[in-house]
Each structure stands twice: as structure tokens, then as C-alpha cells.
Short mmCIF file of C-alpha atoms and ligand atoms in Angstrom, two decimals:
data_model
loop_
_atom_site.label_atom_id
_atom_site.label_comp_id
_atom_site.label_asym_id
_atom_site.label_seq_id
_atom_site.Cartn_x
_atom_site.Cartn_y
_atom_site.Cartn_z
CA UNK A 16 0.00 0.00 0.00
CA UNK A 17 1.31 3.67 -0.66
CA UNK A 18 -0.26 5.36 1.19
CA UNK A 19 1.42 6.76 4.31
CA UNK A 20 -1.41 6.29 6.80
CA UNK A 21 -4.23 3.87 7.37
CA UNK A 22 -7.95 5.82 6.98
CA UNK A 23 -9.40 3.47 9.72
CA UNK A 24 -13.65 2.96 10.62
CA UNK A 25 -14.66 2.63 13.99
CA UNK A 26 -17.69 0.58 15.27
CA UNK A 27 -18.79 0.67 18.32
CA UNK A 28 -18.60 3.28 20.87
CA UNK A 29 -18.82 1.80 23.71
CA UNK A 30 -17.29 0.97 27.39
CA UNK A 31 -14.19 -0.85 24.60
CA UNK A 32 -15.22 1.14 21.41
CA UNK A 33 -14.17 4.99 23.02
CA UNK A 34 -11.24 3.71 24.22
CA UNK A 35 -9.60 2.09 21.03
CA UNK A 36 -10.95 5.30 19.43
CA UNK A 37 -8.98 7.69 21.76
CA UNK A 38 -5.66 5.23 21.30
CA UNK A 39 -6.00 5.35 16.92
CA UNK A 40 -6.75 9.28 17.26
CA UNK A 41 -4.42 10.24 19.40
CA UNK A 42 -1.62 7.37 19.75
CA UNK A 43 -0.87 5.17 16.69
CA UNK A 44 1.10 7.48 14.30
CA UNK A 45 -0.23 6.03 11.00
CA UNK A 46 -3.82 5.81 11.96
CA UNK A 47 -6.13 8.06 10.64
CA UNK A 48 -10.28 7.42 11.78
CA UNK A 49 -12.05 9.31 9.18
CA UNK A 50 -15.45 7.98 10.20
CA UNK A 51 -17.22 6.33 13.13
CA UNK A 52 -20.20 3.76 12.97
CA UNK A 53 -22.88 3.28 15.61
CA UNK A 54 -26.80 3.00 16.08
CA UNK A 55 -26.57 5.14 18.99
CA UNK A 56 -26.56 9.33 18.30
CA UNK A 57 -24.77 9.96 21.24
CA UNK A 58 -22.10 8.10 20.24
CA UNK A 59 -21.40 9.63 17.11
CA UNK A 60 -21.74 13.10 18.72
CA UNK A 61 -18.98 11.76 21.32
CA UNK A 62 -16.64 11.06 18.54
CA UNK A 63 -17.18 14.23 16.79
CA UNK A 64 -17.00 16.23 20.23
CA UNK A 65 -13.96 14.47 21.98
CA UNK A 66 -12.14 13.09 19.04
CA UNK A 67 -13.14 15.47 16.02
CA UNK A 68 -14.58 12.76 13.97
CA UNK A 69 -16.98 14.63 12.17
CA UNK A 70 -18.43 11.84 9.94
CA UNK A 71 -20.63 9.33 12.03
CA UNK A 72 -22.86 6.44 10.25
CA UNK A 73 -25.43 4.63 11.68
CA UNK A 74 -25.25 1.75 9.68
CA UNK A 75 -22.53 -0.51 9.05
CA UNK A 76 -23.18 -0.78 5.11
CA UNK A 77 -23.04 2.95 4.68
CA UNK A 78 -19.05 3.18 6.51
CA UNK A 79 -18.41 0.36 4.25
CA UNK A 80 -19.09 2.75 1.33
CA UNK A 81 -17.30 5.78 2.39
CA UNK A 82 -15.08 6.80 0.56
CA UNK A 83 -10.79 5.86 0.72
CA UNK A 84 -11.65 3.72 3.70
CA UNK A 85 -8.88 1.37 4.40
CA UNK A 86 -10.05 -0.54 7.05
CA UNK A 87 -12.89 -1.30 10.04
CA UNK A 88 -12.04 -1.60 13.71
CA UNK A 89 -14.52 -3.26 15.29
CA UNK A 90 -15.52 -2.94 18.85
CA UNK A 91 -18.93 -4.22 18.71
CA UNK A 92 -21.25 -7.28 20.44
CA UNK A 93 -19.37 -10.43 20.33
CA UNK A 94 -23.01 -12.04 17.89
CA UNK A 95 -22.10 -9.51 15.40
CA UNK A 96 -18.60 -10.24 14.60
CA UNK A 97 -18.40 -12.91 12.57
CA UNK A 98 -20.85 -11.07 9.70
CA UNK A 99 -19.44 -8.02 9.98
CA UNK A 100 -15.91 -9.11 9.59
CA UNK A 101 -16.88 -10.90 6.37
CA UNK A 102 -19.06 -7.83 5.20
CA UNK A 103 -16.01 -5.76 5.37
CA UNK A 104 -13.09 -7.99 4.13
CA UNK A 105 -15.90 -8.34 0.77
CA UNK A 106 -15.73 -5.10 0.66
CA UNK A 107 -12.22 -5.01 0.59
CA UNK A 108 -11.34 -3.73 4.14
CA UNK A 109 -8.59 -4.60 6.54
CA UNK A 110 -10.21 -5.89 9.58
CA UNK A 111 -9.49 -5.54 13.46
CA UNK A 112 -12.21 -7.00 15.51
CA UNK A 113 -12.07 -7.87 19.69
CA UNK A 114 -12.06 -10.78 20.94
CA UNK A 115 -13.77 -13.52 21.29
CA UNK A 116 -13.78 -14.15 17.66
CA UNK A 117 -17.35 -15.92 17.34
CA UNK A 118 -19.50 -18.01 20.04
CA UNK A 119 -20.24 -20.64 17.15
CA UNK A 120 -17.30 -22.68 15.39
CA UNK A 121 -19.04 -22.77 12.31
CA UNK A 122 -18.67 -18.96 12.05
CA UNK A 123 -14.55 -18.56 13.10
CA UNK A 124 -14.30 -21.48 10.02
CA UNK A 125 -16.39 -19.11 7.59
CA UNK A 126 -14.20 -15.86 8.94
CA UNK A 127 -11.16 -18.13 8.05
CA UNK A 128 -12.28 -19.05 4.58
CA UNK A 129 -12.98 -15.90 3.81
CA UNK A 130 -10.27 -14.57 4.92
CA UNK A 131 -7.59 -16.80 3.01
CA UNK A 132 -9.77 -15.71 0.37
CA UNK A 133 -8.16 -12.31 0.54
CA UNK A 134 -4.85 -12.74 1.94
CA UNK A 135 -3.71 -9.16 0.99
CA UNK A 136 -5.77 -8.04 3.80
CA UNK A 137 -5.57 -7.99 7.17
CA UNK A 138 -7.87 -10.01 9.65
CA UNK A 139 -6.69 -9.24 13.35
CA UNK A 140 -8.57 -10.51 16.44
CA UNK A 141 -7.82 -8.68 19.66
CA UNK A 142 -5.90 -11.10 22.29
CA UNK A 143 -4.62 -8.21 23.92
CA UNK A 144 -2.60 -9.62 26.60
CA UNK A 145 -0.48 -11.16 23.86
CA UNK A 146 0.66 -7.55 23.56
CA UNK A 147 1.30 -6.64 26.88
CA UNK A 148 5.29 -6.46 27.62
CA UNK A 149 4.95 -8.87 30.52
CA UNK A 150 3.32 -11.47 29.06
CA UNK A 151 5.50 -10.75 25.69
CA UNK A 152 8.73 -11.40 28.03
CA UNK A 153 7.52 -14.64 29.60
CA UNK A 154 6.55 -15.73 26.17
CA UNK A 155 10.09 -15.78 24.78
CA UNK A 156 12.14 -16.87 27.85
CA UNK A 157 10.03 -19.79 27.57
CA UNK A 158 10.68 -20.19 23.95
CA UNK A 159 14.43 -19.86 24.94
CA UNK A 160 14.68 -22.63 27.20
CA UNK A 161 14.46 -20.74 30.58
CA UNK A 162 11.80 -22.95 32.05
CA UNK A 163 13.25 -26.30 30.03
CA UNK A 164 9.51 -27.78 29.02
CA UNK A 165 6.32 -26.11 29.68
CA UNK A 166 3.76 -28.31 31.25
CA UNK A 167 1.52 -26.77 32.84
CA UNK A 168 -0.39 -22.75 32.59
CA UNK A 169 -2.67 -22.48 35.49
CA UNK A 170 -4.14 -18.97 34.59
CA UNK A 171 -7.21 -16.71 35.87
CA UNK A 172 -9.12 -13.65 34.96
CA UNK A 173 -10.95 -12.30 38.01
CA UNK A 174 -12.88 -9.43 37.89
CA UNK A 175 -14.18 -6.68 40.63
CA UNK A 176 -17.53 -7.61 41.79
CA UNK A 177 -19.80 -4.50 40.67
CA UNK A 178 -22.94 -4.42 43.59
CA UNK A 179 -24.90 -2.85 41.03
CA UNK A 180 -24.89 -6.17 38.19
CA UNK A 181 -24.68 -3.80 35.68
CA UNK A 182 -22.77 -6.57 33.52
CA UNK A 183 -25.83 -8.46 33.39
CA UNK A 184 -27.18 -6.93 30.62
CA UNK A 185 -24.38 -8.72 28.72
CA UNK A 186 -25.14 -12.22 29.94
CA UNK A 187 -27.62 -12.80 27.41
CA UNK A 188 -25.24 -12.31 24.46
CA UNK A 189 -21.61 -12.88 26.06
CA UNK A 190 -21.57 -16.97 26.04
CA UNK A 191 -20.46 -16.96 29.33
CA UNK A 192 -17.95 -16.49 31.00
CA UNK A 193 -15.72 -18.74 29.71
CA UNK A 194 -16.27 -17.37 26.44
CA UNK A 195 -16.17 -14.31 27.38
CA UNK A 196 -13.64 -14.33 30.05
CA UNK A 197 -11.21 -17.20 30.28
CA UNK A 198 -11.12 -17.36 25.90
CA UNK A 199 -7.90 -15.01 26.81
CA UNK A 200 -6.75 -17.27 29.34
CA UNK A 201 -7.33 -20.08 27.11
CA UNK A 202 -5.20 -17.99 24.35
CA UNK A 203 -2.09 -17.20 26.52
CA UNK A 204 -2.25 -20.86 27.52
CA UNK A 205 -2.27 -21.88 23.86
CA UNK A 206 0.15 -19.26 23.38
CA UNK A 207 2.73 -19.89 26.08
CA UNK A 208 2.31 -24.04 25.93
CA UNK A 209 3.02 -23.78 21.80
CA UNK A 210 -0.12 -24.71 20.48
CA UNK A 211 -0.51 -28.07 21.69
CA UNK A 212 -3.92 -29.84 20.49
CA UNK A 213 -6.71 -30.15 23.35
CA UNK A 214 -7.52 -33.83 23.86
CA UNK A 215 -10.10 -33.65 26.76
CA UNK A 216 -11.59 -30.73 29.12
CA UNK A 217 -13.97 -30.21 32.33
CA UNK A 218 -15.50 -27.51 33.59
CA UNK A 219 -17.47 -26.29 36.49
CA UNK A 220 -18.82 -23.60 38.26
CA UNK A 221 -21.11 -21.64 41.05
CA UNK A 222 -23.02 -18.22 41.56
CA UNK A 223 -21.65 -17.43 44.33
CA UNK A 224 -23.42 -13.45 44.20
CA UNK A 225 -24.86 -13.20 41.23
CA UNK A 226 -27.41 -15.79 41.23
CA UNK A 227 -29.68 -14.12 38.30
CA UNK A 228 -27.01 -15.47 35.58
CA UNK A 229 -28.05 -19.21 36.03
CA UNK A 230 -31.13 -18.04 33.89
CA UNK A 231 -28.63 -17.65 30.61
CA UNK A 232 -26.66 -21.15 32.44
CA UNK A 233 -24.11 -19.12 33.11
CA UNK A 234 -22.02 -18.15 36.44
CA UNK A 235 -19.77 -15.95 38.44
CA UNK A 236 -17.01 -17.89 39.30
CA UNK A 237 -16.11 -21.10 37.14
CA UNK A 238 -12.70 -23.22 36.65
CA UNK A 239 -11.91 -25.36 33.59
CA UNK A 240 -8.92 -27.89 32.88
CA UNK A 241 -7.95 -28.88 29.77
CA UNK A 242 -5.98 -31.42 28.69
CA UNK A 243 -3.25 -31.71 25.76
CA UNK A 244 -2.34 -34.39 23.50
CA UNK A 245 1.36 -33.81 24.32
CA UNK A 246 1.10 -34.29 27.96
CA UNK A 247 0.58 -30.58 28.81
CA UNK A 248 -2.17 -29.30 31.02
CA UNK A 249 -4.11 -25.73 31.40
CA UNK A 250 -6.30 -24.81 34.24
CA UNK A 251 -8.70 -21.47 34.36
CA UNK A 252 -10.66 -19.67 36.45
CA UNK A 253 -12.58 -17.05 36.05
CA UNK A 254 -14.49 -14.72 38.58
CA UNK A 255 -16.87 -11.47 38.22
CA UNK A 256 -17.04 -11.51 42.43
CA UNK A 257 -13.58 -10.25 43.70
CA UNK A 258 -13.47 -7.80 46.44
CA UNK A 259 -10.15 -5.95 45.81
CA UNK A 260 -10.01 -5.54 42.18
CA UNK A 261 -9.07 -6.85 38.70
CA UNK A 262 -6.59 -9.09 38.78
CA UNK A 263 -5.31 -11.26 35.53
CA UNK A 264 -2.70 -13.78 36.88
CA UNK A 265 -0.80 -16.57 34.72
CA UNK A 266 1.75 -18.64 35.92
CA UNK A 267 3.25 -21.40 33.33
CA UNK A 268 5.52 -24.35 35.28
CA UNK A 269 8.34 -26.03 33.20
CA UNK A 270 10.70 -28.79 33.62
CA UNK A 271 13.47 -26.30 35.03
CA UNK A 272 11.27 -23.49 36.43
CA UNK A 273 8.18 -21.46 36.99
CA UNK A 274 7.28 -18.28 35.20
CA UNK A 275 4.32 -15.77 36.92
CA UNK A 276 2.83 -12.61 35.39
CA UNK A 277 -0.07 -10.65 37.56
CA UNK A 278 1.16 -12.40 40.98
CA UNK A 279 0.68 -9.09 42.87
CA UNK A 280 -1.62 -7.15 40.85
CA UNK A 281 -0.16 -3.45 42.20
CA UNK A 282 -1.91 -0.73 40.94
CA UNK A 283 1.42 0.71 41.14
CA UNK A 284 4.81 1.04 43.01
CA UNK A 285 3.37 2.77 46.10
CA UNK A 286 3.29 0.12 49.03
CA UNK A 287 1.26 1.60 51.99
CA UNK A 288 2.13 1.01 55.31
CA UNK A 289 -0.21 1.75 57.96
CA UNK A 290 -2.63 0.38 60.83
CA UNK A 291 -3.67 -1.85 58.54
CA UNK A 292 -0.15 -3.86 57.42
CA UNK A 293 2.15 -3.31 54.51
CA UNK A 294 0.29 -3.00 51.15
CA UNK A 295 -0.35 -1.60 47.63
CA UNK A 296 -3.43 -0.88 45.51
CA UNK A 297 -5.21 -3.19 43.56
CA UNK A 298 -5.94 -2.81 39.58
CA UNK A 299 -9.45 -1.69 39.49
CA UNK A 300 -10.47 -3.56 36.17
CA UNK A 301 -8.86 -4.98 33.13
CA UNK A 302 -8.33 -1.42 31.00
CA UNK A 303 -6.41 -0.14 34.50
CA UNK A 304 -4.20 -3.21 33.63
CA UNK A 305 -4.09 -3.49 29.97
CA UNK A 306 -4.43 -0.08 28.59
CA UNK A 307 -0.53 -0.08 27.13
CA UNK A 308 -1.09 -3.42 25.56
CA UNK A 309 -4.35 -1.99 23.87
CA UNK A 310 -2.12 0.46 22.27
CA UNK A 311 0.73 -1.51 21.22
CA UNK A 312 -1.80 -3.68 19.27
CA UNK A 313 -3.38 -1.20 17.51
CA UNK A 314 -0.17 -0.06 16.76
CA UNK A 315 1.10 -4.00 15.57
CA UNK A 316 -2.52 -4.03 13.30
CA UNK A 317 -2.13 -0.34 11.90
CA UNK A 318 1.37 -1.56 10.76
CA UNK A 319 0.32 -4.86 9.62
CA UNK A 320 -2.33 -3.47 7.06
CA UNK A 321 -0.02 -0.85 6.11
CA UNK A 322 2.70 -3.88 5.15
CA UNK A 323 5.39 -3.19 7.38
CA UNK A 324 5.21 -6.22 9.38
CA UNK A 325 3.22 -9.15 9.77
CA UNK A 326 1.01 -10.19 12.49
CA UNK A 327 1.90 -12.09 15.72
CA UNK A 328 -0.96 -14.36 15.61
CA UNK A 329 -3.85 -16.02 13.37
CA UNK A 330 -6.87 -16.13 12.99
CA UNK A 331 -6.84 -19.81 13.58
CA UNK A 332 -5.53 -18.93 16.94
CA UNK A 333 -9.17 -17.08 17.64
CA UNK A 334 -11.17 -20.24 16.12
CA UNK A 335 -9.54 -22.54 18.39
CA UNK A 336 -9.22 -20.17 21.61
CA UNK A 337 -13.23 -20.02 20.48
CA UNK A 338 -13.51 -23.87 20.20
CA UNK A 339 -11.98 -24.49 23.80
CA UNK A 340 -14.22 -21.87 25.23
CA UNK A 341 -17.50 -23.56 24.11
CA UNK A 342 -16.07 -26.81 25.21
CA UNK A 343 -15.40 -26.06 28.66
CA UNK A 344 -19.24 -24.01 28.72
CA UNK A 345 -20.63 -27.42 27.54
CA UNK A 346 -18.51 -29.29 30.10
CA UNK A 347 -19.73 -26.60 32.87
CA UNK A 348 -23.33 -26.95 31.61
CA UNK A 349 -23.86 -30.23 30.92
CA UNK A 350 -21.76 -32.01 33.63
CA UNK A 351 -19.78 -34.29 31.42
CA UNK A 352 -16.18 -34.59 30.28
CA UNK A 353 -15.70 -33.34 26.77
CA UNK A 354 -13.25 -35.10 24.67
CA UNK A 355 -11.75 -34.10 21.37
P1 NAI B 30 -20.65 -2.21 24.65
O1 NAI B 30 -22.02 -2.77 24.67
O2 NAI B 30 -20.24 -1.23 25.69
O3 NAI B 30 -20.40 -1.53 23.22
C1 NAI B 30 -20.90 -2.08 22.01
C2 NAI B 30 -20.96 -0.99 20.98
O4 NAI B 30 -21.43 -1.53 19.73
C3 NAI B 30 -21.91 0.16 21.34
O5 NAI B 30 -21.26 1.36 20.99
C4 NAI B 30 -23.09 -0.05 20.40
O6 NAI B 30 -23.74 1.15 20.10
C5 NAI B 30 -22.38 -0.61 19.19
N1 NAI B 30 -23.24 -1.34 18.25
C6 NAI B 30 -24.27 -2.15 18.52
N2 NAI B 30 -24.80 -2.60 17.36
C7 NAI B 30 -24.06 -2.07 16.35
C8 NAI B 30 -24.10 -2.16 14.92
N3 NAI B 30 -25.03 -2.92 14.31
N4 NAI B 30 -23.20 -1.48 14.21
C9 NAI B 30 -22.29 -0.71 14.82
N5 NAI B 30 -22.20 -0.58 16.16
C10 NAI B 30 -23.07 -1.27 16.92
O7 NAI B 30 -19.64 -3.47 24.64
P2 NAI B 30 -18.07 -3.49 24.99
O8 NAI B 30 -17.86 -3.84 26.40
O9 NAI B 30 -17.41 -2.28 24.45
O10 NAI B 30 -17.61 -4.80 24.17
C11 NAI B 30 -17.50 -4.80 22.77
C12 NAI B 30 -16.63 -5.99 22.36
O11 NAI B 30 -15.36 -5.85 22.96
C13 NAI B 30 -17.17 -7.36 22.78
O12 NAI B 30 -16.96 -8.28 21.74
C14 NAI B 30 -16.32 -7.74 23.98
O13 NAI B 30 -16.12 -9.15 24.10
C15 NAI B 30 -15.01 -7.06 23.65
N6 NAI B 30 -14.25 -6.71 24.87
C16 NAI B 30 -12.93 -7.06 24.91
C17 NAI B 30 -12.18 -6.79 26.03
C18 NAI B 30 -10.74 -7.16 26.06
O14 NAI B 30 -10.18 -7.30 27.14
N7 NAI B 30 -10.08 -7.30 24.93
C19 NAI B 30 -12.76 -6.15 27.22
C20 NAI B 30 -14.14 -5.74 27.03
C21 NAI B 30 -14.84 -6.04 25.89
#
């Protein structure tokens, strides 16, 4: 491509969409957002208002249309992903979308086949903690030996219990919240392990506060294992009920060592000493804890559509994070070992 910058859509405005809008306005050199897509008015006003993007759509066939766009960034509810991401690489669009992928197999196969059916495009899903510098460290001293073999990940995503439920209104379309949550566990485990094929998995889990989400069969707390054919192991949990903060923690065990990112999840380097011990803040959620790795891949998919590098993972690596996810939910749900 000649052109110097990427003239990048974004859709969805929401608690994600603003975000990743503020990071490509204001933070990734070669991005340019010429338009913005959502249903909801206020949104677009937002974007013109905060981020002087002047040209809002509310439909998503209309931004496919305007004119010199380059590319979509999609922030939008995990159903619509799939369709949209096809919609725009037919129309000749590069293509970020956040994670998960797709709830349904079938779908992450079509996004595949359509993709490899225009591989001068980009197709990025958003495993953001693949970008964060922590996670990117323990990823190659393992692939340098440090560890000897990798056997085991044992890794969680816990979030802050919010009193008010608010998240509920995303229970009915999340898959769950091993879907939701743990598919980036089950990525960095993937990831970190190097991409060792699943052989069995169980799941389980409990409401332990929010007892209205067993009406979509889902829960606040649940823990998966899954097994690999070469002998490795992962183990998740995942948890919308903690009562000091976010806190993403991974720790991958090897034949000649241990390797933990997240152990102490510091809000920063204060430590506080007082009547109450020695202590530090806790992250309040997972943007507090991600936000540089949000940039950093925007950055690695602005430069991968532009052709100055490729990308650091597949889309293959979404369909299967996708296909472990739904496993361990049927496990969970239907109180039965699945096997591969
Ligand atoms: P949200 O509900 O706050 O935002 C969704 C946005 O999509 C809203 O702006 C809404 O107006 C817009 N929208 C709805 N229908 C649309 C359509 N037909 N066309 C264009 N826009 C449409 O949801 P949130 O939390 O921002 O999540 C969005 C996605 O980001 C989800 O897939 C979620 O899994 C993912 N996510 C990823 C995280 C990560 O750690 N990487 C963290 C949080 C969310």
C-alpha cells in the first residue's frame, strides 16, 4: 500500500469502542479514523466532540461505502462479529475486531475461509494480553529454554464484583464467562504451551453473588482444565465476584522453572504502610491493567495493514481459543467430560 497512513472505521462506541478510538486518534502514528459507525446518536456526537470525527454512520453498510476507507475496527457485540468481519473484508477492508472471535465454530471457520480468500488483507482478532510487555517477556524466555519444558499454565481472569450487576445486561449475548472471560486465558495458555492440540476438558462452576445469571446457564465464578495431546495441562478460572479488584494472573511451570505474570496485581509502586499492614493498591479492572497493551496492538494491526510487518498471531488462533471456550461451557453446563 502507498499510502502513508491507514484511513481506519470505527464501530462501536462503547465501554471498549471509546477507548480504542482515543488510542488510533491520538496514539498510533499512521492511523487516521475518518469515520465512526454506531446505532446510537450519542455516540457519534462523542466522537465528533472528543475526538473530532466529524463523519458518524449509523449503519454498518453505509461506513463500508465511504469513501478511501482502508479498514474497520470493530468494537462491537461479540453475535455480530463474525458477519461483519466478512461484510467488510468483501468489501475489501482490513479488519481488526475484539475478541472472542465468534461463540459458534461454524462462524470462526467461515471468517477463516474468507479470509484466506483475501490474503492481501488484514484479519486481526484482539488477544490483547499477547501484547502486553509482561506477558511478551515470559513468552520468549520460555521459547528460549528458561523454564526447560512447559507443562503446565494455570491462569485466571478475576474481575471486581460491581454491587450494582450492571454486567448483566451482557449475559444474554456474552456466552459466558468462559467465552467471554477465560477465551484469553485459554489464548495465553495456547500461546505460552506452543499450540498443543486439546484432547479432553472439564469444567465447572457456582453463583456465588450473582445468582440471576443461572437463567442464561451461566455463572460468576467457574474453573476449567484442559488437557493436551502432548502431555501438557491448562487450568482457568474465572471470577466477576472479587473484592479488591481486577486481577489477571498466569503462571506457566516447566521442567526447570516457573514463570508468573499478575502475581501481585499493584496498581502501582506505592506500598502503603499503615494500621492496617504493609500494602499496595489493587488494579481496578482490566483497561487499568491493559491499557498499554491496547495500544501496542493497535499499533502492531495499523502496521500490519499498512505492510510493514506481519502479524503475531492467526486467525486460527481465535477459532480454536473459540472452540476451547465452548467446550469447557458445555462441560460446565452439561456435567460431562468433553473429549476431542
Ligand atoms: P458495549 O455494549 O459497551 O459496546 C458495544 C458498541 O457496539 C456500542 O457502541 C453499540 O452502540 C455498538 N453497536 C451495537 N450494534 C451495532 C451495529 N449494528 N453497528 C455498529 N455498532 C453497533 O460493549 P463493549 O464492552 O465495548 O464490548 C465490545 C466488544 O469488545 C465485545 O466483543 C467484547 O467481548 C469485547 N471486549 C474485549 C475486552 C478485552 O479485554 N479485549 C474487554 C471488554 C470487551
Amino acid at each position: 500500500m502507498s499510502s502513508p497512513t491507514l484511513k481506519i472505521g470505527i464501530v462501536g462506541l462503547g465501554r471498549l469502542g471509546q477507548r480504542h478510538a482515543i488510542n488510533l486518534v491520538q496514539r498510533v502514528p499512521n492511523a487516521d479514523v475518518v469515520a465512526a459507525c454506531s446505532p446510537v446518536p450519542a455516540e457519534l456526537d462523542w466522537a465528533a466532540r472528543e475526538l473530532g470525527v466529524t463523519t458518524g454512520y449509523a449503519g454498518y453498510d453505509a461506513l463500508l461505502a465511504h469513501p478511501g476507507l482502508d479498514a474497520v475496527f470493530l468494537v462491537t457485540p461479540t453475535a455480530m462479529h463474525a458477519d461483519q468481519i466478512i461484510a467488510a473484508l468483501r468489501a475489501g477492508k482490513h479488519v481488526f475486531c475484539e475478541k472472542p472471535l465468534s461463540l459458534d465454530l461454524a462462524d470462526c471457520l467461515k471468517v477463516e475461509a474468507e479470509a484466506a480468500r483475501h490474503p492481501h488483507l488484514t484479519t486481526m482478532i484482539g488477544f490483547v494480553r499477547r501484547f502486553d510487555t509482561s506477558y511478551h517477556d515470559a513468552q520468549q524466555k520460555i521459547a528460549q529454554g528458561l523454564i526447560g519444558k512447559p507443562y503446565l499454565v494455570r491462569s485466571q481472569t478475576c474481575d471486581q464484583n460491581d454491587p450494582s450487576g450492571a454486567f448483566m445486561r451482557f449475559a444474554p449475548t456474552s456466552g459466558g464467562i468462559f467465552l467471554d472471560c477465560s477465551v484469553h486465558d485459554i489464548d495465553l495458555a495456547r500461546w505460552l504451551l506452543g499450540n498443543p492440540t486439546p484432547t479432553r476438558v472439564y469444567a465447572s462452576g457456582t453463583n456465588a453473588i450473582h445468582k440471576g445469571l443461572q437463567e442464561f446457564g451461566d455463572v460468576d465464578n467457574g474453573l476449567g482444565t484442559v488437557e493436551f495431546s502432548d502431555g501438557s495441562m491448562a487450568t482457568f478460572m474465572a471470577s466477576r465476584t472479587m473484592a479488591h479488584g481486577h486481577e489477571t494472573l498466569t503462571e506457566v511451570f516447566g521442567t526447570g522453572g516457573r514463570l508468573a505474570v499478575g502475581s501481585n496485581p499493584r496498581l502501582n509502586r506505592v506500598e502503603i504502610s499503615d494500621a492496617y499492614g504493609v500494602r499496595n493498591e489493587c488494579t481496578p479492572d482490566f483497561y487499568a491493567r491493559f491499557a498499554d497493551a491496547f495500544l501496542i496492538e493497535a499499533q502492531e494491526f495499523t502496521d500490519a495493514a499498512l505492510g510493514r510487518r506481519t502479524l503475531s498471531l492467526t486467525l486460527n488462533d481465535a477459532t480454536e481459543a473459540t472452540r476451547l471456550g465452548i467446550a469447557m461451557t458445555v462441560a460446565m453446563r452439561e456435567r460431562r467430560v468433553v473429549e476431542f
